[in-house]
Tab-separated table of C-alpha atoms in Angstrom:
chain	number	residue	atom	x	y	z
A	1	GLU	CA	37.194	41.735	-11.569
A	2	ALA	CA	33.607	42.615	-12.464
A	3	GLY	CA	30.928	40.399	-10.989
A	4	VAL	CA	27.950	38.682	-12.580
A	5	ALA	CA	25.586	41.245	-14.101
A	6	GLN	CA	21.840	40.761	-14.363
A	7	SER	CA	19.029	42.887	-15.725
A	8	PRO	CA	16.450	44.000	-15.070
A	9	ARG	CA	16.600	44.049	-11.265
A	10	TYR	CA	12.834	44.121	-10.900
A	11	LYS	CA	9.943	43.185	-13.178
A	12	ILE	CA	6.191	43.207	-12.619
A	13	ILE	CA	3.952	41.556	-15.190
A	14	GLU	CA	0.464	40.118	-15.404
A	15	LYS	CA	-0.127	36.401	-15.729
A	16	ARG	CA	0.024	35.043	-19.268
A	17	GLN	CA	2.474	37.781	-20.292
A	18	SER	CA	6.038	37.081	-21.382
A	19	VAL	CA	9.255	38.174	-19.713
A	20	ALA	CA	12.967	37.834	-20.386
A	21	PHE	CA	15.980	38.110	-18.105
A	22	TRP	CA	19.560	38.731	-19.118
A	23	CYS	CA	22.807	37.602	-17.512
A	24	ASN	CA	26.435	38.425	-18.231
A	25	PRO	CA	28.803	36.091	-16.339
A	26	ILE	CA	32.291	36.790	-15.104
A	27	SER	CA	34.672	36.967	-18.039
A	28	GLY	CA	36.200	33.600	-18.845
A	29	HIS	CA	33.760	31.543	-16.774
A	30	ALA	CA	32.743	28.465	-18.731
A	31	THR	CA	29.752	27.461	-16.652
A	32	LEU	CA	26.559	29.467	-16.241
A	33	TYR	CA	23.612	28.621	-14.025
A	34	TRP	CA	20.064	29.944	-13.735
A	35	TYR	CA	18.335	29.447	-10.379
A	36	GLN	CA	14.813	30.192	-9.192
A	37	GLN	CA	14.579	31.340	-5.568
A	38	ILE	CA	11.069	31.424	-4.139
A	39	LEU	CA	10.648	33.520	-0.992
A	40	GLY	CA	11.794	31.596	2.067
A	41	GLN	CA	13.503	28.848	0.077
A	42	GLY	CA	16.955	28.091	-1.225
A	43	PRO	CA	17.887	28.544	-4.877
A	44	LYS	CA	16.641	25.784	-7.175
A	45	LEU	CA	18.646	25.040	-10.308
A	46	LEU	CA	16.692	25.579	-13.520
A	47	ILE	CA	19.410	25.117	-16.126
A	48	GLN	CA	23.184	24.783	-16.321
A	49	PHE	CA	25.307	25.624	-19.370
A	50	GLN	CA	28.880	24.552	-20.039
A	51	ASN	CA	30.099	27.047	-22.638
A	52	ASN	CA	27.099	27.168	-25.007
A	53	GLY	CA	25.872	23.621	-24.375
A	54	VAL	CA	23.193	22.546	-21.882
A	55	VAL	CA	24.521	20.290	-19.097
A	56	ASP	CA	21.354	19.987	-16.998
A	57	ASP	CA	17.852	21.297	-17.601
A	58	SER	CA	15.966	18.562	-15.778
A	59	GLN	CA	14.133	21.042	-13.518
A	60	LEU	CA	13.293	23.593	-16.209
A	61	PRO	CA	9.528	23.727	-16.982
A	62	LYS	CA	10.084	23.466	-20.687
A	63	ASP	CA	6.484	24.153	-21.616
A	64	ARG	CA	6.928	27.779	-20.544
A	65	PHE	CA	10.610	28.402	-19.755
A	66	SER	CA	13.438	28.601	-22.266
A	67	ALA	CA	17.053	29.670	-22.015
A	68	GLU	CA	19.934	30.166	-24.367
A	69	ARG	CA	23.595	31.032	-24.137
A	70	LEU	CA	24.720	32.166	-27.527
A	71	LYS	CA	28.473	32.182	-28.177
A	72	GLY	CA	29.072	30.773	-24.706
A	73	VAL	CA	29.042	34.149	-22.986
A	74	ASP	CA	25.870	35.933	-21.871
A	75	SER	CA	22.528	34.235	-21.486
A	76	THR	CA	18.810	34.953	-21.524
A	77	LEU	CA	16.032	33.186	-19.645
A	78	LYS	CA	12.481	33.569	-20.933
A	79	ILE	CA	9.086	32.749	-19.457
A	80	GLN	CA	6.119	32.544	-21.790
A	81	PRO	CA	3.380	32.629	-20.599
A	82	ALA	CA	3.983	33.525	-16.961
A	83	LYS	CA	1.948	32.057	-14.102
A	84	LEU	CA	1.372	33.398	-10.605
A	85	GLU	CA	3.648	30.705	-9.151
A	86	ASP	CA	6.569	32.036	-11.220
A	87	SER	CA	6.887	34.968	-8.815
A	88	ALA	CA	10.408	34.592	-7.445
A	89	VAL	CA	13.943	35.917	-7.656
A	90	TYR	CA	15.834	34.579	-10.668
A	91	LEU	CA	19.521	34.249	-9.936
A	92	CYS	CA	22.287	33.826	-12.446
A	93	ALA	CA	25.633	32.384	-11.367
A	94	SER	CA	28.863	31.460	-13.089
A	95	SER	CA	31.889	29.351	-12.244
A	96	ALA	CA	35.251	28.794	-13.824
A	97	SER	CA	34.459	25.125	-14.335
A	98	GLY	CA	31.443	22.906	-13.889
A	99	GLY	CA	32.773	19.588	-12.681
A	100	GLY	CA	35.616	17.356	-11.600
A	101	VAL	CA	36.805	16.820	-8.054
A	102	ASP	CA	39.957	18.854	-8.388
A	103	LEU	CA	38.553	21.770	-10.327
A	104	VAL	CA	37.331	25.046	-8.931
A	105	ASN	CA	33.606	24.858	-8.276
A	106	GLU	CA	32.909	28.168	-6.565
A	107	GLN	CA	29.818	29.786	-7.989
A	108	PHE	CA	29.593	33.566	-8.176
A	109	PHE	CA	26.050	34.909	-8.071
A	110	GLY	CA	24.554	38.020	-9.586
A	111	PRO	CA	22.120	40.234	-7.625
A	112	GLY	CA	19.076	38.543	-9.169
A	113	THR	CA	15.902	39.703	-10.884
A	114	ARG	CA	12.821	39.909	-8.684
A	115	LEU	CA	9.777	38.882	-10.749
A	116	THR	CA	6.247	39.577	-9.550
A	117	VAL	CA	3.399	38.037	-11.532
A	118	LEU	CA	-0.020	39.595	-10.829
B	1	GLY	CA	17.875	13.115	-6.472
B	2	GLU	CA	19.745	14.783	-3.632
B	3	ASN	CA	17.753	15.789	-0.544
B	4	VAL	CA	19.195	18.529	1.681
B	5	GLU	CA	17.754	19.508	5.052
B	6	GLN	CA	18.966	22.594	6.898
B	7	HIS	CA	18.319	23.439	10.555
B	8	PRO	CA	17.368	25.650	12.239
B	9	SER	CA	15.324	27.851	9.921
B	10	THR	CA	15.815	30.844	12.238
B	11	LEU	CA	18.509	31.517	14.826
B	12	SER	CA	18.853	34.488	17.147
B	13	VAL	CA	22.009	35.008	19.232
B	14	GLN	CA	23.564	37.741	21.326
B	15	GLU	CA	26.592	39.517	19.937
B	16	GLY	CA	29.712	37.612	20.898
B	17	ASP	CA	27.964	34.246	21.172
B	18	SER	CA	28.511	31.363	18.777
B	19	ALA	CA	26.078	30.172	16.089
B	20	VAL	CA	25.831	26.695	14.610
B	21	ILE	CA	23.834	25.678	11.531
B	22	LYS	CA	23.550	22.069	10.407
B	23	CYS	CA	22.761	20.412	7.082
B	24	THR	CA	22.115	16.785	6.269
B	25	TYR	CA	22.185	15.220	2.808
B	26	SER	CA	21.230	11.919	1.234
B	27	ASP	CA	23.568	11.207	-1.717
B	28	SER	CA	26.837	9.605	-0.619
B	29	ALA	CA	28.377	10.589	-3.982
B	30	SER	CA	28.233	14.286	-3.025
B	31	ASN	CA	31.750	15.594	-2.508
B	32	TYR	CA	31.705	19.401	-2.272
B	33	PHE	CA	29.906	21.373	0.452
B	34	PRO	CA	29.848	25.188	0.261
B	35	TRP	CA	28.146	27.652	2.593
B	36	TYR	CA	26.704	30.890	1.268
B	37	LYS	CA	25.669	34.125	2.969
B	38	GLN	CA	22.831	36.101	1.395
B	39	GLU	CA	22.109	39.663	2.420
B	40	LEU	CA	18.884	41.438	1.570
B	41	GLY	CA	18.623	42.282	-2.120
B	42	LYS	CA	21.834	40.486	-3.040
B	43	GLY	CA	22.804	37.140	-4.457
B	44	PRO	CA	24.371	34.449	-2.264
B	45	GLN	CA	28.095	34.812	-1.605
B	46	LEU	CA	30.424	31.940	-0.771
B	47	ILE	CA	31.870	32.216	2.733
B	48	ILE	CA	33.519	28.837	3.201
B	49	ASP	CA	33.541	25.425	1.567
B	50	ILE	CA	34.817	21.936	2.297
B	51	ARG	CA	35.560	18.896	0.153
B	52	SER	CA	34.809	15.321	1.063
B	53	ASN	CA	38.454	14.416	1.759
B	54	VAL	CA	38.630	16.936	4.614
B	55	GLY	CA	36.900	16.776	8.009
B	56	GLU	CA	37.220	20.383	9.113
B	57	LYS	CA	38.158	23.774	7.696
B	58	LYS	CA	38.529	27.093	9.447
B	59	ASP	CA	38.756	30.689	8.250
B	60	GLN	CA	39.042	33.228	11.071
B	61	ARG	CA	35.689	33.198	12.912
B	62	ILE	CA	34.059	30.723	10.531
B	63	ALA	CA	34.526	26.960	10.460
B	64	VAL	CA	32.866	24.036	8.734
B	65	THR	CA	32.895	20.419	9.878
B	66	LEU	CA	31.954	17.405	7.762
B	67	ASN	CA	30.875	13.934	8.848
B	68	LYS	CA	30.729	11.858	5.671
B	69	THR	CA	29.575	8.711	7.442
B	70	ALA	CA	26.572	10.435	8.970
B	71	LYS	CA	26.093	12.638	5.889
B	72	HIS	CA	25.976	15.939	7.722
B	73	PHE	CA	28.035	19.099	7.882
B	74	SER	CA	27.843	22.196	10.031
B	75	LEU	CA	28.720	25.871	9.886
B	76	HIS	CA	30.182	27.385	13.048
B	77	ILE	CA	30.445	31.130	13.564
B	78	THR	CA	32.243	32.293	16.704
B	79	GLU	CA	32.247	35.752	18.297
B	80	THR	CA	29.223	36.776	16.264
B	81	GLN	CA	28.800	40.397	15.223
B	82	PRO	CA	25.686	42.316	14.060
B	83	GLU	CA	27.030	42.298	10.507
B	84	ASP	CA	26.824	38.493	10.534
B	85	SER	CA	23.027	38.882	10.427
B	86	ALA	CA	21.874	37.411	7.098
B	87	VAL	CA	20.405	34.263	5.551
B	88	TYR	CA	22.850	31.368	5.347
B	89	PHE	CA	22.489	28.528	2.839
B	90	CYS	CA	24.276	25.243	2.689
B	91	ALA	CA	24.711	23.494	-0.635
B	92	VAL	CA	25.633	19.960	-1.605
B	93	THR	CA	27.403	19.218	-4.869
B	94	ASN	CA	28.349	16.124	-6.775
B	95	THR	CA	31.186	17.624	-8.790
B	96	ASN	CA	31.218	14.700	-11.199
B	97	ALA	CA	27.613	15.454	-12.128
B	98	GLY	CA	28.187	19.186	-11.677
B	99	LYS	CA	24.877	19.735	-9.906
B	100	SER	CA	24.283	21.636	-6.634
B	101	THR	CA	21.302	21.331	-4.289
B	102	PHE	CA	20.681	24.069	-1.734
B	103	GLY	CA	19.134	23.935	1.709
B	104	ASP	CA	16.213	26.223	2.499
B	105	GLY	CA	18.304	28.663	4.500
B	106	THR	CA	18.767	29.852	8.066
B	107	THR	CA	17.968	33.419	9.028
B	108	LEU	CA	20.591	34.455	11.575
B	109	THR	CA	19.964	37.514	13.719
B	110	VAL	CA	22.768	38.812	15.934
B	111	LYS	CA	21.454	41.144	18.604
B	112	PRO	CA	23.785	43.892	19.810
């Protein structure tokens, strides 16, 4: 089966500019996650979707970050305006389900988008 | 929220030796504990996981042990090979809340 697709792979912008990332999850996966991975750290969850509804966006800086998952399939993450501290790899992941002890929780990650803000 | 600590941050071993990475967590409601391997330029990939009703799980050269009382779990890699060199992340999940928290990673280097 095809994996999680992300684009672009790399993006360089100047601070205060806008940027958007795209993710296409594994077909049939109900849950989609966006993570921010700063160099030398583990992934930090920004937002989690279950189908096209938001499950958790408690760590999303809503003054500058926004995300949507139209029709419960692919998703876009936007930053406007970007700051220097937004430089990171943005990872998208999907899983067949998002909760429940007996359900499958394995997350499949895309290759990420490396963002550099100058 | 959940607090995950991962140690060591770097680990260097000779080929054929064993490697052990440990994670501690704070939320006793957490019930799913995956380990991921991340190679340069790629996203993390699940290598093994364990649920809270199991104390140990093994898959060939990789094993994970869980101590729920002490709130820690460990990744064990035996007979290490150069291709095991990568960054390893633990994660802690409360599947009822559906949220995962990752450790900060361990860079494993296996010297031939």
